[in-house]
Short mmCIF file of C-alpha atoms in Angstrom, two decimals:
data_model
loop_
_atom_site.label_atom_id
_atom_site.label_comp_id
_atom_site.label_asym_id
_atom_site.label_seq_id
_atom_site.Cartn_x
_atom_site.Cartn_y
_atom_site.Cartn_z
CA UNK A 1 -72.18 -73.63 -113.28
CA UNK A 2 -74.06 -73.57 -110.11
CA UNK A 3 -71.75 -73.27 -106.75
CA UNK A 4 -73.48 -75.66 -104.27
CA UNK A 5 -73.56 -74.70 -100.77
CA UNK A 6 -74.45 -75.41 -97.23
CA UNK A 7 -75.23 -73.50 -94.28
CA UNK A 8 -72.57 -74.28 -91.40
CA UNK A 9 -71.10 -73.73 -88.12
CA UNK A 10 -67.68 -71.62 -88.47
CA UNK A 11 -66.55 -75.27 -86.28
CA UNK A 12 -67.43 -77.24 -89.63
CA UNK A 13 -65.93 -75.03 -92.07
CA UNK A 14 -62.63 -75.01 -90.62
CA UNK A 15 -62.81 -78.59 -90.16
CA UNK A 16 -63.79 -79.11 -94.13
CA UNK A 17 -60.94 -76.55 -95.37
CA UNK A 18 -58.06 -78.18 -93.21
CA UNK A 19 -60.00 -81.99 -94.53
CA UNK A 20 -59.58 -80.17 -98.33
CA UNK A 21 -55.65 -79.33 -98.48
CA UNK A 22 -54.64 -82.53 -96.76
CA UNK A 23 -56.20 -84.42 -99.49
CA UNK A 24 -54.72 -81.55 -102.28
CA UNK A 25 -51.71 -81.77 -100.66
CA UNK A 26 -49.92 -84.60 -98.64
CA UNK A 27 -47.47 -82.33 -97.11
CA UNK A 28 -50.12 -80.96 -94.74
CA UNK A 29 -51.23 -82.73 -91.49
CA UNK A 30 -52.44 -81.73 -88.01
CA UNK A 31 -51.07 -81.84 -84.29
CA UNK A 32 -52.31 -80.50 -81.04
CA UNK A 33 -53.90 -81.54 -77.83
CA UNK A 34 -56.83 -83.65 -78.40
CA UNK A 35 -57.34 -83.10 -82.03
CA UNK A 36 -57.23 -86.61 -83.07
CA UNK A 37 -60.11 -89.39 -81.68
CA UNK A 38 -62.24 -86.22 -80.08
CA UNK A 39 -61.91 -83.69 -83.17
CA UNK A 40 -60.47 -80.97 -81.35
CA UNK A 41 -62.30 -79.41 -77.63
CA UNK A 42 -63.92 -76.37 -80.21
CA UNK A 43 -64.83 -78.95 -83.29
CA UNK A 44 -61.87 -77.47 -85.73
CA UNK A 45 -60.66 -80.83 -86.78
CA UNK A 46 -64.14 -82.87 -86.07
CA UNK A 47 -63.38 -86.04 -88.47
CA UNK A 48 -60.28 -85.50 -89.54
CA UNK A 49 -58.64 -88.50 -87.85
CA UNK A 50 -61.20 -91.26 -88.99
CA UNK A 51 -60.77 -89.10 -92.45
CA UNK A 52 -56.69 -89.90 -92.25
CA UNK A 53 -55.82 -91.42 -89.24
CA UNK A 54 -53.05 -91.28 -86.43
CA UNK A 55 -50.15 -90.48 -89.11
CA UNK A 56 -51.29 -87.24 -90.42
CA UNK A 57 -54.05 -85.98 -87.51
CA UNK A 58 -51.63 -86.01 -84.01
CA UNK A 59 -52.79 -86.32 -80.17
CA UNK A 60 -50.09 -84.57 -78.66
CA UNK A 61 -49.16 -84.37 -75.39
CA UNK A 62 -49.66 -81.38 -73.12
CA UNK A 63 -46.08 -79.71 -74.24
CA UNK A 64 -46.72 -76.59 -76.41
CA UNK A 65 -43.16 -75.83 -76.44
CA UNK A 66 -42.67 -79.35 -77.81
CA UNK A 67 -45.48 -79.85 -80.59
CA UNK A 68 -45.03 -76.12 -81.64
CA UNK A 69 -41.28 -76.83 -81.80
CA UNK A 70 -42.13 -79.84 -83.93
CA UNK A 71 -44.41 -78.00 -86.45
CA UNK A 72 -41.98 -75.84 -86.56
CA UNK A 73 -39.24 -77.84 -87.49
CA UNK A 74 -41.22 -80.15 -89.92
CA UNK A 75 -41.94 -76.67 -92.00
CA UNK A 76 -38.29 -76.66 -92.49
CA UNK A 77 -37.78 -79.47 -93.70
CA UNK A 78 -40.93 -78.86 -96.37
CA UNK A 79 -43.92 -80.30 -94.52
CA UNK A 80 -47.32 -78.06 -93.80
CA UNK A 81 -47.96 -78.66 -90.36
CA UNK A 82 -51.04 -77.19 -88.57
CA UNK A 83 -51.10 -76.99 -84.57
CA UNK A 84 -53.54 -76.45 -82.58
CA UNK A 85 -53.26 -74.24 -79.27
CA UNK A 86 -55.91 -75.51 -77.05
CA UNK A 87 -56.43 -71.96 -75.65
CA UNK A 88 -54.58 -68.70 -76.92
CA UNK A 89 -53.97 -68.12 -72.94
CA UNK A 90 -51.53 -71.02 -73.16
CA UNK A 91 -49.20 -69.42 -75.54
CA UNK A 92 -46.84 -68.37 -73.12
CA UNK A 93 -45.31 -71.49 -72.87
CA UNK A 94 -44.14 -71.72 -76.39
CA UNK A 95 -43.44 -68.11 -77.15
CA UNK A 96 -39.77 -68.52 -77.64
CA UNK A 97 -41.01 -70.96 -80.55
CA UNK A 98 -43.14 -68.45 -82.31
CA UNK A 99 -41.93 -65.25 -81.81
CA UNK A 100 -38.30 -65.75 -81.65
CA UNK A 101 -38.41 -68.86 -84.49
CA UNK A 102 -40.91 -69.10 -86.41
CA UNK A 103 -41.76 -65.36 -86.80
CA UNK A 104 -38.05 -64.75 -87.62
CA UNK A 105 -36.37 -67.93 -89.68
CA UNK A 106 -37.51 -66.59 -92.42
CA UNK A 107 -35.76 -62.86 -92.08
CA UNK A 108 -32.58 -64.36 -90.71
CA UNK A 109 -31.78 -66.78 -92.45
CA UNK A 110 -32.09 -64.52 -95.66
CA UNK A 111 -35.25 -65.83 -97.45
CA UNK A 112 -33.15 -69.42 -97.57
CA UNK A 113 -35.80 -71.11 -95.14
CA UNK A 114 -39.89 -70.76 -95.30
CA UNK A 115 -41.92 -71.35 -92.46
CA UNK A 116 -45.15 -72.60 -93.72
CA UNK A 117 -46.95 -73.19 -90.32
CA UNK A 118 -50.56 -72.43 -89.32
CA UNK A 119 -50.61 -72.06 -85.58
CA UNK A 120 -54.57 -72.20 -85.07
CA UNK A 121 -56.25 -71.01 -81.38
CA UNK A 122 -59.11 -70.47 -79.89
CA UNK A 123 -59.95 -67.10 -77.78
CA UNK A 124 -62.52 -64.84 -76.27
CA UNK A 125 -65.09 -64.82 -73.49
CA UNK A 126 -68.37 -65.02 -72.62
CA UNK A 127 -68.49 -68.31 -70.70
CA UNK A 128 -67.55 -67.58 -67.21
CA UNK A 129 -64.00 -69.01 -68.32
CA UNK A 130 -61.78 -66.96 -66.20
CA UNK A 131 -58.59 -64.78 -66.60
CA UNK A 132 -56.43 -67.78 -67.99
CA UNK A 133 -59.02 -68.82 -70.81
CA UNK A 134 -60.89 -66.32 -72.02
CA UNK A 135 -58.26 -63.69 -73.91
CA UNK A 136 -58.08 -62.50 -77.21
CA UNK A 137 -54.31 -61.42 -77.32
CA UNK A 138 -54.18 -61.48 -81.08
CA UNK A 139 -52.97 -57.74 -80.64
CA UNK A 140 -49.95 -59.06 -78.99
CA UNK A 141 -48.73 -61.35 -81.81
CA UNK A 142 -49.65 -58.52 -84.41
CA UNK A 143 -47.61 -56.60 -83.00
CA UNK A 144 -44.90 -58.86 -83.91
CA UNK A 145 -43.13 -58.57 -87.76
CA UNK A 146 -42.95 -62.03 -89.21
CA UNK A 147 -46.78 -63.18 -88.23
CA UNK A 148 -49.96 -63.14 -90.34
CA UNK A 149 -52.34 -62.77 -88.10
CA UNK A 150 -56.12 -64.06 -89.22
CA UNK A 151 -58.85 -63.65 -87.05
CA UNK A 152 -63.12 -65.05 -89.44
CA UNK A 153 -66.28 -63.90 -87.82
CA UNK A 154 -68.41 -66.59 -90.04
CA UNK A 155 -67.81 -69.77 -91.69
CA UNK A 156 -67.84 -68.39 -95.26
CA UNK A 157 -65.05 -66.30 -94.31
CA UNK A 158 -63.47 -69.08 -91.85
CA UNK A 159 -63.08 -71.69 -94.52
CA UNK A 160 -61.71 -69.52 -97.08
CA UNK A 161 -59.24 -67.69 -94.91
CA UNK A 162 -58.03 -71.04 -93.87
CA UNK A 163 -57.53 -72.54 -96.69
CA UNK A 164 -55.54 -69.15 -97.49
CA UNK A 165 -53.58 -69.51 -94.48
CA UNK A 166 -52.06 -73.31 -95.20
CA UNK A 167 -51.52 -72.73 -98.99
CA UNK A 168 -49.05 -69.73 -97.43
CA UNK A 169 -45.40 -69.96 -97.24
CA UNK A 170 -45.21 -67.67 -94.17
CA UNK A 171 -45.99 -68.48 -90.82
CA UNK A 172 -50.10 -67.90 -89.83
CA UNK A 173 -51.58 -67.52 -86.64
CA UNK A 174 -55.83 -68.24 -86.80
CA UNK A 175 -57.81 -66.97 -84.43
CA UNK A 176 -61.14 -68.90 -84.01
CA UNK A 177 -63.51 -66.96 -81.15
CA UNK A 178 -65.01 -70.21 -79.10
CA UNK A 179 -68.61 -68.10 -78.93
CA UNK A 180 -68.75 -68.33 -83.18
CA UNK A 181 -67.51 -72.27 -83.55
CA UNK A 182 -71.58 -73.33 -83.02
CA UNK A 183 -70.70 -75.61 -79.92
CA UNK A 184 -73.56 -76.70 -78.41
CA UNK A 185 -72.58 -76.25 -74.64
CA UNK A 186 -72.26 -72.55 -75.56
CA UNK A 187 -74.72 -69.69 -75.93
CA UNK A 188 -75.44 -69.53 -79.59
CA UNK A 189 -74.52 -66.94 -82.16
CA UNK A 190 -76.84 -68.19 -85.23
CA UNK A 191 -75.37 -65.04 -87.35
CA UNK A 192 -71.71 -67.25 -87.37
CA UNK A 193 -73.49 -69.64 -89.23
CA UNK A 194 -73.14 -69.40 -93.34
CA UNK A 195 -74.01 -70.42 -96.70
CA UNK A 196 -70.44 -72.22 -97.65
CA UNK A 197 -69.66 -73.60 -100.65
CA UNK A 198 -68.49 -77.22 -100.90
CA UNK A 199 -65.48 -76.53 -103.48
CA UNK A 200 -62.03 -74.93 -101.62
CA UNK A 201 -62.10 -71.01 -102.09
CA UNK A 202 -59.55 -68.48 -100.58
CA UNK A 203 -59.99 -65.50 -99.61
CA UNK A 204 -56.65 -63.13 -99.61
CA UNK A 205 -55.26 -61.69 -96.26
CA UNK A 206 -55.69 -58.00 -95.93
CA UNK A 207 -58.92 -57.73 -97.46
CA UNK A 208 -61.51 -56.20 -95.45
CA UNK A 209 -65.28 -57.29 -96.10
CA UNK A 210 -68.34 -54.13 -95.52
CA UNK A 211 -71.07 -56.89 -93.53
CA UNK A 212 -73.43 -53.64 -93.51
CA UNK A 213 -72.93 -50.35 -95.37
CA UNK A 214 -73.75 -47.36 -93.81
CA UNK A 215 -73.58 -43.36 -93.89
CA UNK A 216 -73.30 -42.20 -90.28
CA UNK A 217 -70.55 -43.69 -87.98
CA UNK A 218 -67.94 -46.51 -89.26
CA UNK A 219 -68.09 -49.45 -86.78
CA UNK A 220 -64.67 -51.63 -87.33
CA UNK A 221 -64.26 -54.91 -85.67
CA UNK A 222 -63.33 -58.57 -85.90
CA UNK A 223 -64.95 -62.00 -84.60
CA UNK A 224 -67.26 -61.67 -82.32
CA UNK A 225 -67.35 -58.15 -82.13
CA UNK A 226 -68.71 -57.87 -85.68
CA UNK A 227 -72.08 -59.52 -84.64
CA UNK A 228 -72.38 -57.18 -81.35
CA UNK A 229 -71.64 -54.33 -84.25
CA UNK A 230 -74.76 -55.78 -86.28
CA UNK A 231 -76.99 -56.44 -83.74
CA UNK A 232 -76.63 -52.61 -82.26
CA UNK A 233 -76.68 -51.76 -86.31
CA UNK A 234 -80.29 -53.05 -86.52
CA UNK A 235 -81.06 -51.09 -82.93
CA UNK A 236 -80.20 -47.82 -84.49
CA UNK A 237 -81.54 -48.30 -87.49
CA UNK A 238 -84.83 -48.17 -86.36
CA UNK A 239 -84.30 -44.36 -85.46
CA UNK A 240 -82.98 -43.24 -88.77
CA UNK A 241 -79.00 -44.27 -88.15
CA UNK A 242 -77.22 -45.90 -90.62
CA UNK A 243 -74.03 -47.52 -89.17
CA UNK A 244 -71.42 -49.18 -91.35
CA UNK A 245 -69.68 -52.37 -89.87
CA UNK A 246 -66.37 -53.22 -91.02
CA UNK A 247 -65.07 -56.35 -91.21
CA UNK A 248 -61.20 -56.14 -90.63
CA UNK A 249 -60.72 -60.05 -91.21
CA UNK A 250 -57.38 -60.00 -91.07
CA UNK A 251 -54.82 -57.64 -88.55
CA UNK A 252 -51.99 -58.14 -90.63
CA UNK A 253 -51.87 -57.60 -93.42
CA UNK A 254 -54.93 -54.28 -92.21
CA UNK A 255 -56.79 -53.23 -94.80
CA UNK A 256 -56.22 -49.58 -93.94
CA UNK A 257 -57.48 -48.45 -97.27
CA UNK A 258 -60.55 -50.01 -96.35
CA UNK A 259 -61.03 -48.13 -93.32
CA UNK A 260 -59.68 -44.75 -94.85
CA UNK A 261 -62.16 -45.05 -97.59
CA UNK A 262 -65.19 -45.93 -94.78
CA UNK A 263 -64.00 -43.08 -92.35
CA UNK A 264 -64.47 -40.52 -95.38
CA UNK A 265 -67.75 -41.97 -96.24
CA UNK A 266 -69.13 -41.49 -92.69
CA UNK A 267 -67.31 -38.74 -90.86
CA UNK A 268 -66.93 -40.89 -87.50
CA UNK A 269 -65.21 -43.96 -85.98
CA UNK A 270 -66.10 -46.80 -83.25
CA UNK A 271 -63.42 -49.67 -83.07
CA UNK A 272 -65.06 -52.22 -81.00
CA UNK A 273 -62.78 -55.14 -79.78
CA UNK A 274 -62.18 -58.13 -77.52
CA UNK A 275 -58.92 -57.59 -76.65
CA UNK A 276 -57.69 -55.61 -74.09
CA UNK A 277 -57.68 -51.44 -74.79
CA UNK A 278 -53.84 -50.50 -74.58
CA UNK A 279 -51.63 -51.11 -77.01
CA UNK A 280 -53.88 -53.50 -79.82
CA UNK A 281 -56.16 -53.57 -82.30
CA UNK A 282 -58.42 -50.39 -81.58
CA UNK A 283 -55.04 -48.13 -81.09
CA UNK A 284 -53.80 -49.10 -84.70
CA UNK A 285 -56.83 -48.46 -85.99
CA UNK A 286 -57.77 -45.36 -84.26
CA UNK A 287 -53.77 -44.29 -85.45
CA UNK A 288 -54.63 -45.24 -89.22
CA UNK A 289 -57.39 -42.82 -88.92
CA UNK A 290 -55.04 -39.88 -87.13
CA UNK A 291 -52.50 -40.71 -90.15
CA UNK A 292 -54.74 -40.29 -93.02
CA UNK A 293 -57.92 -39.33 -92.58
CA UNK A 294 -57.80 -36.83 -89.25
CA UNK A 295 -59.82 -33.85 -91.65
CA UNK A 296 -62.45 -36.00 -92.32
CA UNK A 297 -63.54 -36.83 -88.67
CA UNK A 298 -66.51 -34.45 -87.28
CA UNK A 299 -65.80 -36.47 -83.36
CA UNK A 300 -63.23 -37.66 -81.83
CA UNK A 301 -62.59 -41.63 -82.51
CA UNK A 302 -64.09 -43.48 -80.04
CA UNK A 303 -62.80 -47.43 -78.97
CA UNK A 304 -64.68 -50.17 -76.47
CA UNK A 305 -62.54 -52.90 -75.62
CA UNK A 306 -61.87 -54.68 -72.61
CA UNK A 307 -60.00 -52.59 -69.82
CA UNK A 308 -56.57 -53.47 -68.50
CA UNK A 309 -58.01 -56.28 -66.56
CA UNK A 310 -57.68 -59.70 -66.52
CA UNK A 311 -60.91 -60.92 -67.22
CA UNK A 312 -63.08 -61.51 -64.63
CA UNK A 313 -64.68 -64.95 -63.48
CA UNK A 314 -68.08 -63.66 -62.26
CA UNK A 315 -70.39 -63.36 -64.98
CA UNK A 316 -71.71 -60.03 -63.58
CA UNK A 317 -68.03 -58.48 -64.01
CA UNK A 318 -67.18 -60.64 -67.68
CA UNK A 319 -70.14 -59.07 -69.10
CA UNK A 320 -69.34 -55.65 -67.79
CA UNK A 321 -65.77 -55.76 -69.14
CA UNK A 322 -66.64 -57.69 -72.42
CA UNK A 323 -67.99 -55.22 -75.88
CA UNK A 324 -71.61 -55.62 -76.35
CA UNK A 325 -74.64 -54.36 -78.60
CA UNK A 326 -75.64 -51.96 -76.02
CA UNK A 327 -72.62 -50.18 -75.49
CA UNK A 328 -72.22 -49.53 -78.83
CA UNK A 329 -75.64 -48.01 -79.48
CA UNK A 330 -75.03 -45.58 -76.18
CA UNK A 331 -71.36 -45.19 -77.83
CA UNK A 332 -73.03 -44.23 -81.40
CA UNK A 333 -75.82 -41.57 -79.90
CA UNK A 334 -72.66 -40.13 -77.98
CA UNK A 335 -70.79 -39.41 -81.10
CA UNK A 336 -73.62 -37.63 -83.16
CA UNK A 337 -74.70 -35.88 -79.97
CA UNK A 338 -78.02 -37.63 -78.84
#
């Protein structure tokens, strides 16, 4: 049988998964600031409330250490909550909830408890935003054992990976990048957009997804740095290089097989990321590399990511900091010595 589809924003296909489980399953229901009558400041939950109303799509107020709490404590007692963090900046309030709770009931309580919460954010740059709303920081809570951490660059991938994320019994954390969600006040990123089908899919963590194959240097990313891998793909191409761009999708679980098997195919490595350079994404990568495939490298592995800065206001500055298609064409012709 036919699967029928639609091309949408990554902002519409998070919205239809979330709509999708609460009507497969009444345990699951939404909370967060401004989620409810205007469908959530980045579209995530667009019509959810007039689809289910006040009881099961929550207005909260501006407490993160209270709603978080609350989703927290309604997973133990065998609901599915989702909550939304306005901003993943804002986290800091509610740490002690996700970190030191709901990353560790699980562990410490002996299996006896699950923790079935999607904690869903938005991040990244771009926007002239400023230092307190424009992170990434999905390094930090990787870094921490007890979190899945999820992190689409499309809506095909968005609305299966969420859907994967609330039928899980552990605790999720769902990156959405605000540049990819199709808002209109925001520059466009057409490539985000999808065919989708209309039934529920999942798509299991820890499954990395090849968006371009290639023979010459291995390009791995997430979000938005997947489309500034692309876009510098098509660049090179036209001289004869053949980039691959990996697609981690998820940080943990990391498909390191994935990027063992790419690295052997193409001799070289670029991790390009959003998040800041010390300690994240592109040093776990660059370590999978060192681990298992050192002998096949013929350069050094090279990472752009934002420096240890907080990032900057002035558009000038954001874009200097921020990963983009032209610093990873110079970055390519670097490693094969052009």
């Amino acid at each position: 049988m036919a699967v029928e589809t639609r091309r949408l924003t990554m902002g519409k296909a998070i919205a239809e998964a979330i709509a999708q489980e609460m009507e497969r399953d009444p345990r699951v229901f939404v909370m967060g600031e401004d989620v409810g009558v205007y469908g959530g400041i980045f579209g995530a939950t667009q019509g959810l409330y007039e689809k289910f109303g006040p009881e099961r799509v929550m207005d909260t107020p501006i407490s993160e250490t209270g709603f978080i709490g609350a989703a927290l404590g309604a997973a133990l007692e065998g609901m599915r909550p989702i909550a939304e963090l306005m901003f993943v900046d804002f986290f800091g309030v509610a740490m002690d909830q996700i970190y030191n709770h709901i990353a560790k009931i699980h562990y410490m309580s002996g299996g006896g408890f699950k923790v079935p919460v999607v904690i869903m954010t938005a991040i990244g740059g771009g926007y002239s935003d400023a230092a307190q709303h424009s992170q990434c920081l999905y390094g930090l809570f990787a870094h921490v054992p007890g979190l899945k951490i999820v992190v689409p660059s499309n809506a095909y991938d968005a609305k299966g990976l969420m859907i994967q994320a609330i039928r899980d019994d552990n605790p999720v954390m769902y990156f959405f990048h605000k540049g990819l969600m199709g808002l209109g006040w925001m520059t466009p990123q057409p490539s985000a957009m999808s065919e989708v089908p209309e039934e529920p899919y999942t798509i299991p963590f820890g499954k990395a997804d090849v968006k371009r194959p290639g023979r010459d240097v291995t390009v791995v990313s997430v979000a938005m740095g997947v489309h500034r891998a692309m876009e510098a793909a098509e660049v090179l191409a036209r001289d004869g290089i053949e980039v691959e761009v990996l697609d981690l999708r998820t940080l943990v679980p990391l498909d390191r097989d994935a990027i063992v098997e790419s690295v052997k195919r193409t001799h070289r490595l670029l991790v390009v990321d959003e998040d800041y350079l010390s300690y994240g994404m592109s040093g776990e990568v660059a370590a999978t590399v060192a681990e298992r495939a050192l002998d096949y490298l013929d350069a050094p592995v090279r990472r752009i990511a934002v420096p240890d800065v907080p990032i900057p206001y002035s558009r000038p500055l954001e874009q200097f900091v921020l990963p983009s298609a032209d610093k990873i064409v110079a970055a390519v012709r670097e490693m094969l010595g052009e």
